[in-house]
Amino acid sequence: MTPAHLSLASVPTPLVRAERLQRQLGCGPLWIKRDDLTGLELSGNKVRKLEFIAADALAAGCDTLVTEGTPQSNHCRATAAVCARLGLGCTLLLRPKAPAGPPLGNHLLDALFGAETREFSREEFAARREQIVAQVCDELRSAGRKPRWTPMGASEPLGCWGYMSAAAELNEQLRSAGVGECDVVVAVSSGATYAGLVLGRLLHGLGGLRVWAVPVSDDAAYHRESVSRLCEAVLAQFGLPVRFDAAELRFIDGFVGAGYAIPYAAAMDALGLLARLEGIVLDPVYTAKAFCALLDGIRRGALARERPAVFIHTGGIFSGFAWPEVVRDATG
Ligand SMILES: *Cc1c(COP(=O)(O)O)cnc(C)c1O
């Protein structure tokens, strides 16, 4: 039933206790699922999705992956690394344009992995996205390549399988650790990570996991709609024997701040706290905000009281090095 996938990520990723943090907060058991450790160049959540997308591309005889994101996109960087590893071409449609000066963080790695990058203003890309994608793919075909497109974050139905498997992996680790019911907290943006976890929970009968998504762009209403659509599309495309109801989706809203990739003090404090107490590095765009939501829930007594809490660290380390002044604010 599971579609073909390549083995690219280092899995299972560790599930670790955050005991010093737990003591400091005076709460119940806290765990961190280290999906930032799926591999150095491939680090983070995107590679679990790309294992399925790349297998599909190879099966269809494609020789180039084409995708989209910001210059600091972890997804674009992971795609570029996957392509380098598999000997595929990689074309990245970046928007907005990168800031002037030498490339930094993920953008630097895109270049190092040999990806071709094309930059667009936010407005131009938003207005002409479909035409731009079609035109770039046509151009590649005219040049004798066979492109395979995947949208932002590899959040297409096939990409959801990465976290459907990860849900089973996490459940197995929790069982070995003697954890039954628990709250799982993860950041949501393009949606396939959360959609995969929710579907994996249904498919594998993991009723003990309550999975909460923390929007780091838009709001809960937007993500309820977009994740539902993705879940329905997976069920339809793969004929899965589960029933999905949007009421299954749980969100912790209010932690986006002023917008996607715009940092704020409480999130950077959360990043600093985890670094000092556990030696684990979050990223300013996704995981710092999601972790901030978890800390807030713990401090209010809503999380890590009756049930253990599990934070899924979805990666993003390189973007912190593109915004050193932001991360410097988190140093205690
Ligand atoms: C992309 C990303 C997410 C969000 O995952 P989606 O599947 O896009 O919702 C979370 N954390 C990091 C570090 C990411 O790069």
Short mmCIF file of C-alpha atoms and ligand atoms in Angstrom, two decimals:
data_model
loop_
_atom_site.label_atom_id
_atom_site.label_comp_id
_atom_site.label_asym_id
_atom_site.label_seq_id
_atom_site.Cartn_x
_atom_site.Cartn_y
_atom_site.Cartn_z
CA MET A 1 0.00 0.00 0.00
CA THR A 2 2.88 2.38 0.78
CA PRO A 3 4.21 3.96 -2.44
CA ALA A 4 7.84 3.35 -3.42
CA HIS A 5 10.41 5.50 -1.66
CA LEU A 6 14.17 5.86 -1.61
CA SER A 7 16.18 5.52 1.57
CA LEU A 8 17.79 8.94 2.02
CA ALA A 9 17.08 10.05 5.59
CA SER A 10 18.94 8.66 8.62
CA VAL A 11 16.04 7.05 10.39
CA PRO A 12 14.79 6.34 12.96
CA THR A 13 15.77 9.76 14.27
CA PRO A 14 16.46 9.85 18.02
CA LEU A 15 13.67 10.43 20.51
CA VAL A 16 15.30 12.09 23.53
CA ARG A 17 14.17 13.27 26.97
CA ALA A 18 14.62 16.98 27.73
CA GLU A 19 15.20 16.47 31.46
CA ARG A 20 16.94 19.70 32.35
CA LEU A 21 14.23 21.69 30.63
CA GLN A 22 11.58 19.61 32.37
CA ARG A 23 13.15 20.28 35.77
CA GLN A 24 13.39 23.99 35.04
CA LEU A 25 9.73 24.14 34.01
CA GLY A 26 8.54 21.79 36.77
CA CYS A 27 6.38 19.86 34.34
CA GLY A 28 5.74 16.27 33.29
CA PRO A 29 7.90 14.26 30.89
CA LEU A 30 9.11 16.17 27.84
CA TRP A 31 10.48 14.47 24.77
CA ILE A 32 12.06 15.78 21.59
CA LYS A 33 11.88 13.85 18.33
CA ARG A 34 15.11 14.85 16.58
CA ASP A 35 13.97 15.15 12.98
CA ASP A 36 16.59 17.87 12.69
CA LEU A 37 18.97 14.87 12.57
CA THR A 38 17.70 13.23 9.38
CA GLY A 39 21.16 13.89 7.91
CA LEU A 40 23.40 16.97 7.79
CA GLU A 41 22.76 18.27 4.28
CA LEU A 42 19.29 16.72 4.18
CA SER A 43 18.46 17.80 7.72
CA GLY A 44 14.88 18.44 8.77
CA ASN A 45 11.46 17.23 7.78
CA LYS A 46 11.60 17.73 4.01
CA VAL A 47 13.79 14.73 3.24
CA ARG A 48 11.13 12.32 4.52
CA LYS A 49 8.78 13.72 1.88
CA LEU A 50 11.47 13.86 -0.80
CA GLU A 51 12.16 10.14 -0.38
CA PHE A 52 8.78 9.56 -2.02
CA ILE A 53 8.94 12.42 -4.55
CA ALA A 54 12.41 11.42 -5.78
CA ALA A 55 11.40 7.76 -6.11
CA ASP A 56 8.42 8.84 -8.18
CA ALA A 57 10.62 11.07 -10.35
CA LEU A 58 13.12 8.28 -11.03
CA ALA A 59 10.33 5.76 -11.78
CA ALA A 60 8.93 8.21 -14.36
CA GLY A 61 12.35 8.61 -15.97
CA CYS A 62 12.73 12.24 -14.83
CA ASP A 63 16.21 13.70 -14.50
CA THR A 64 15.51 17.09 -12.88
CA LEU A 65 13.53 18.23 -9.84
CA VAL A 66 11.92 21.66 -9.97
CA THR A 67 10.49 23.32 -6.88
CA GLU A 68 9.83 26.68 -5.20
CA GLY A 69 10.56 28.45 -1.93
CA THR A 70 12.26 31.42 -0.33
CA PRO A 71 16.04 31.88 -0.57
CA GLN A 72 16.21 30.49 2.99
CA SER A 73 13.89 27.57 2.20
CA ASN A 74 14.94 24.38 3.99
CA HIS A 75 12.89 22.48 1.43
CA CYS A 76 14.82 23.96 -1.53
CA ARG A 77 18.15 23.20 0.16
CA ALA A 78 17.12 19.62 0.96
CA THR A 79 15.88 19.17 -2.63
CA ALA A 80 19.20 20.47 -3.96
CA ALA A 81 21.09 18.03 -1.71
CA VAL A 82 18.88 15.10 -2.75
CA CYS A 83 19.47 15.96 -6.42
CA ALA A 84 23.24 16.16 -5.90
CA ARG A 85 23.18 12.77 -4.18
CA LEU A 86 21.08 11.15 -6.92
CA GLY A 87 22.76 12.85 -9.89
CA LEU A 88 19.62 14.75 -10.84
CA GLY A 89 19.41 18.33 -12.06
CA CYS A 90 17.74 20.81 -9.70
CA THR A 91 15.99 24.05 -10.58
CA LEU A 92 14.80 26.24 -7.70
CA LEU A 93 12.30 29.04 -8.20
CA LEU A 94 13.09 31.46 -5.38
CA ARG A 95 10.82 34.26 -4.21
CA PRO A 96 11.30 36.92 -3.07
CA LYS A 97 14.70 37.66 -4.59
CA ALA A 98 17.64 37.03 -2.28
CA PRO A 99 19.08 40.08 -0.51
CA ALA A 100 22.11 41.70 -2.14
CA GLY A 101 25.50 40.33 -1.12
CA PRO A 102 26.95 36.85 -0.97
CA PRO A 103 24.46 34.00 -0.46
CA LEU A 104 24.05 32.83 3.14
CA GLY A 105 22.62 29.82 4.97
CA ASN A 106 20.40 27.58 2.85
CA HIS A 107 20.86 29.81 -0.19
CA LEU A 108 24.62 29.29 -0.05
CA LEU A 109 24.10 25.53 0.17
CA ASP A 110 21.73 25.58 -2.84
CA ALA A 111 24.62 26.98 -4.88
CA LEU A 112 27.13 24.56 -3.36
CA PHE A 113 24.95 21.57 -4.30
CA GLY A 114 24.94 22.84 -7.88
CA ALA A 115 21.27 23.80 -8.08
CA GLU A 116 20.18 26.27 -10.73
CA THR A 117 18.31 29.10 -9.04
CA ARG A 118 15.95 31.62 -10.61
CA GLU A 119 14.72 34.55 -8.57
CA PHE A 120 11.40 36.38 -8.74
CA SER A 121 9.82 39.21 -6.84
CA ARG A 122 7.05 38.11 -4.46
CA GLU A 123 4.45 40.01 -6.52
CA GLU A 124 5.54 38.65 -9.89
CA PHE A 125 5.59 35.06 -8.62
CA ALA A 126 2.22 35.35 -6.89
CA ALA A 127 0.62 36.80 -10.02
CA ARG A 128 2.11 34.35 -12.55
CA ARG A 129 3.06 31.24 -10.56
CA GLU A 130 1.44 28.65 -12.82
CA GLN A 131 2.79 30.22 -16.01
CA ILE A 132 6.28 30.55 -14.53
CA VAL A 133 6.34 26.89 -13.49
CA ALA A 134 5.02 25.75 -16.89
CA GLN A 135 7.48 27.96 -18.73
CA VAL A 136 10.50 26.77 -16.73
CA CYS A 137 9.49 23.12 -17.22
CA ASP A 138 8.99 23.73 -20.96
CA GLU A 139 12.41 25.34 -21.18
CA LEU A 140 14.01 22.38 -19.44
CA ARG A 141 12.22 19.98 -21.81
CA SER A 142 13.42 21.99 -24.82
CA ALA A 143 16.94 21.58 -23.45
CA GLY A 144 16.40 17.79 -23.43
CA ARG A 145 15.71 17.41 -19.70
CA LYS A 146 12.78 15.64 -18.08
CA PRO A 147 11.60 17.76 -15.14
CA ARG A 148 9.48 16.66 -12.17
CA TRP A 149 7.74 19.53 -10.38
CA THR A 150 6.93 19.50 -6.68
CA PRO A 151 5.27 22.45 -4.93
CA MET A 152 6.41 24.41 -1.87
CA GLY A 153 7.54 22.12 0.95
CA ALA A 154 6.89 19.01 -1.23
CA SER A 155 3.37 19.32 0.18
CA GLU A 156 1.64 17.28 -2.48
CA PRO A 157 -0.33 14.11 -1.61
CA LEU A 158 2.65 11.80 -2.28
CA GLY A 159 4.84 13.89 0.05
CA CYS A 160 2.45 13.22 2.94
CA TRP A 161 3.67 9.61 3.10
CA GLY A 162 6.92 10.74 4.70
CA TYR A 163 5.16 11.70 7.92
CA MET A 164 2.64 8.88 7.71
CA SER A 165 5.65 6.58 8.17
CA ALA A 166 7.21 8.93 10.72
CA ALA A 167 4.05 8.67 12.87
CA ALA A 168 4.52 4.89 13.04
CA GLU A 169 8.24 5.34 13.79
CA LEU A 170 7.51 7.77 16.62
CA ASN A 171 4.79 5.55 18.04
CA GLU A 172 7.16 2.58 18.11
CA GLN A 173 9.77 4.63 20.00
CA LEU A 174 7.21 5.94 22.48
CA ARG A 175 5.99 2.41 23.12
CA SER A 176 9.53 1.18 23.82
CA ALA A 177 9.96 4.13 26.19
CA GLY A 178 6.77 3.18 28.01
CA VAL A 179 4.87 6.30 26.92
CA GLY A 180 1.18 5.72 26.20
CA GLU A 181 -0.97 8.75 25.59
CA CYS A 182 0.86 11.96 24.80
CA ASP A 183 0.55 15.37 23.15
CA VAL A 184 2.71 15.84 20.07
CA VAL A 185 3.51 19.40 18.93
CA VAL A 186 4.79 20.33 15.46
CA ALA A 187 5.06 23.47 13.30
CA VAL A 188 2.80 23.74 10.24
CA SER A 189 3.36 25.79 7.12
CA SER A 190 2.90 24.07 3.73
CA GLY A 191 1.02 21.28 5.52
CA ALA A 192 2.25 17.82 4.45
CA THR A 193 4.11 17.18 7.69
CA TYR A 194 1.00 17.67 9.79
CA ALA A 195 -1.30 16.02 7.24
CA GLY A 196 1.04 13.00 7.21
CA LEU A 197 1.09 12.75 11.00
CA VAL A 198 -2.70 12.97 11.20
CA LEU A 199 -3.21 10.38 8.45
CA GLY A 200 -0.49 8.12 9.87
CA ARG A 201 -2.23 8.23 13.22
CA LEU A 202 -5.52 7.16 11.60
CA LEU A 203 -3.97 4.59 9.29
CA HIS A 204 -1.86 2.92 11.97
CA GLY A 205 -4.45 3.24 14.75
CA LEU A 206 -2.28 5.49 16.93
CA GLY A 207 -5.14 6.94 18.95
CA GLY A 208 -2.87 7.72 21.90
CA LEU A 209 -1.07 10.47 20.00
CA ARG A 210 -2.83 13.84 20.03
CA VAL A 211 -1.03 15.83 17.39
CA TRP A 212 -1.12 19.63 17.66
CA ALA A 213 0.01 21.91 14.86
CA VAL A 214 1.37 25.40 15.46
CA PRO A 215 0.88 27.69 12.44
CA VAL A 216 4.02 29.69 11.61
CA SER A 217 2.32 31.39 8.65
CA ASP A 218 -1.36 32.34 8.16
CA ASP A 219 -3.77 31.16 10.89
CA ALA A 220 -5.55 28.05 12.12
CA ALA A 221 -8.60 28.58 9.87
CA TYR A 222 -6.34 28.69 6.80
CA HIS A 223 -4.42 25.57 7.82
CA ARG A 224 -7.58 23.65 8.81
CA GLU A 225 -8.78 24.17 5.25
CA SER A 226 -5.45 23.49 3.53
CA VAL A 227 -4.48 20.43 5.62
CA SER A 228 -8.01 18.99 5.22
CA ARG A 229 -7.74 19.35 1.45
CA LEU A 230 -4.37 17.62 1.48
CA CYS A 231 -5.67 14.76 3.67
CA GLU A 232 -8.73 14.26 1.43
CA ALA A 233 -6.49 14.25 -1.64
CA VAL A 234 -4.25 11.54 -0.12
CA LEU A 235 -7.26 9.37 0.77
CA ALA A 236 -8.70 9.77 -2.73
CA GLN A 237 -5.42 9.27 -4.60
CA PHE A 238 -4.29 6.21 -2.66
CA GLY A 239 -7.68 4.76 -1.71
CA LEU A 240 -6.84 4.49 1.99
CA PRO A 241 -9.27 2.67 4.25
CA VAL A 242 -9.62 5.44 6.83
CA ARG A 243 -12.15 8.16 7.46
CA PHE A 244 -10.86 11.66 7.94
CA ASP A 245 -12.79 14.41 9.65
CA ALA A 246 -11.46 17.99 9.84
CA ALA A 247 -12.51 17.90 13.51
CA GLU A 248 -9.43 15.67 14.06
CA LEU A 249 -7.17 18.64 13.41
CA ARG A 250 -5.87 20.45 16.49
CA PHE A 251 -4.15 23.80 16.26
CA ILE A 252 -2.39 26.05 18.72
CA ASP A 253 -2.95 29.46 17.17
CA GLY A 254 -1.43 32.83 18.02
CA PHE A 255 2.30 32.12 17.56
CA VAL A 256 2.89 33.36 14.00
CA GLY A 257 3.82 36.83 15.25
CA ALA A 258 3.82 39.56 12.59
CA GLY A 259 4.16 37.01 9.77
CA TYR A 260 6.06 34.12 8.21
CA ALA A 261 9.79 34.30 8.95
CA ILE A 262 9.39 37.46 11.03
CA PRO A 263 10.95 36.69 14.41
CA TYR A 264 9.66 37.89 17.78
CA ALA A 265 11.18 38.05 21.25
CA ALA A 266 9.28 35.18 22.96
CA ALA A 267 10.13 32.76 20.15
CA MET A 268 13.79 33.75 20.25
CA ASP A 269 13.74 33.32 24.07
CA ALA A 270 12.40 29.80 23.49
CA LEU A 271 15.26 29.13 21.05
CA GLY A 272 17.80 30.41 23.58
CA LEU A 273 16.30 28.40 26.45
CA LEU A 274 16.47 25.08 24.61
CA ALA A 275 20.02 25.84 23.45
CA ARG A 276 21.24 26.61 26.98
CA LEU A 277 19.41 23.82 28.80
CA GLU A 278 19.68 20.98 26.29
CA GLY A 279 22.27 21.97 23.69
CA ILE A 280 19.68 21.72 20.93
CA VAL A 281 19.36 24.41 18.25
CA LEU A 282 15.99 25.50 16.91
CA ASP A 283 15.47 27.70 13.84
CA PRO A 284 13.96 31.21 13.91
CA VAL A 285 11.29 30.59 11.23
CA TYR A 286 9.51 27.37 12.25
CA THR A 287 10.67 25.50 15.31
CA ALA A 288 11.32 28.49 17.61
CA LYS A 289 7.71 29.60 17.16
CA ALA A 290 6.30 26.08 17.58
CA PHE A 291 8.46 25.52 20.66
CA CYS A 292 7.33 28.87 22.03
CA ALA A 293 3.75 27.58 21.75
CA LEU A 294 4.70 24.40 23.61
CA LEU A 295 6.41 26.38 26.41
CA ASP A 296 3.38 28.64 26.70
CA GLY A 297 1.10 25.58 26.96
CA ILE A 298 3.35 24.11 29.66
CA ARG A 299 3.47 27.37 31.63
CA ARG A 300 -0.32 27.65 31.48
CA GLY A 301 -0.65 24.06 32.68
CA ALA A 302 -2.29 22.87 29.46
CA LEU A 303 0.56 20.65 28.23
CA ALA A 304 2.99 18.20 29.89
CA ARG A 305 0.81 17.85 33.00
CA GLU A 306 -1.51 14.87 32.62
CA ARG A 307 0.31 13.47 29.61
CA PRO A 308 3.90 13.62 28.40
CA ALA A 309 4.57 16.13 25.62
CA VAL A 310 6.62 15.40 22.51
CA PHE A 311 8.07 18.18 20.37
CA ILE A 312 8.94 17.28 16.79
CA HIS A 313 12.08 19.22 15.90
CA THR A 314 11.64 19.63 12.15
CA GLY A 315 15.09 21.14 11.53
CA GLY A 316 16.04 24.42 9.87
CA ILE A 317 19.42 24.98 11.47
CA PHE A 318 21.05 26.65 8.46
CA SER A 319 18.66 29.62 8.26
CA GLY A 320 19.87 30.75 11.69
CA PHE A 321 23.23 31.44 10.09
CA ALA A 322 21.60 33.66 7.48
CA TRP A 323 20.16 35.87 10.24
CA PRO A 324 22.92 35.96 12.88
CA GLU A 325 21.64 39.22 14.38
CA VAL A 326 18.31 37.53 15.12
CA VAL A 327 19.90 34.51 16.74
CA ARG A 328 22.32 36.73 18.70
CA ASP A 329 19.27 38.23 20.44
CA ALA A 330 18.60 34.78 21.90
CA THR A 331 21.96 34.52 23.64
CA GLY A 332 21.49 34.75 27.36
C1 LIG B 1 9.02 23.22 6.11
C2 LIG B 1 9.30 23.23 7.56
C3 LIG B 1 8.27 23.03 8.51
C4 LIG B 1 6.82 22.94 8.14
O1 LIG B 1 6.47 21.74 7.51
P1 LIG B 1 5.29 21.75 6.44
O2 LIG B 1 5.21 20.35 5.99
O3 LIG B 1 5.70 22.71 5.37
O4 LIG B 1 4.05 22.21 7.13
C5 LIG B 1 8.61 23.00 9.85
N1 LIG B 1 9.89 23.15 10.25
C6 LIG B 1 10.90 23.35 9.37
C7 LIG B 1 12.26 23.56 9.92
C8 LIG B 1 10.64 23.38 8.00
O5 LIG B 1 11.65 23.60 7.15
#
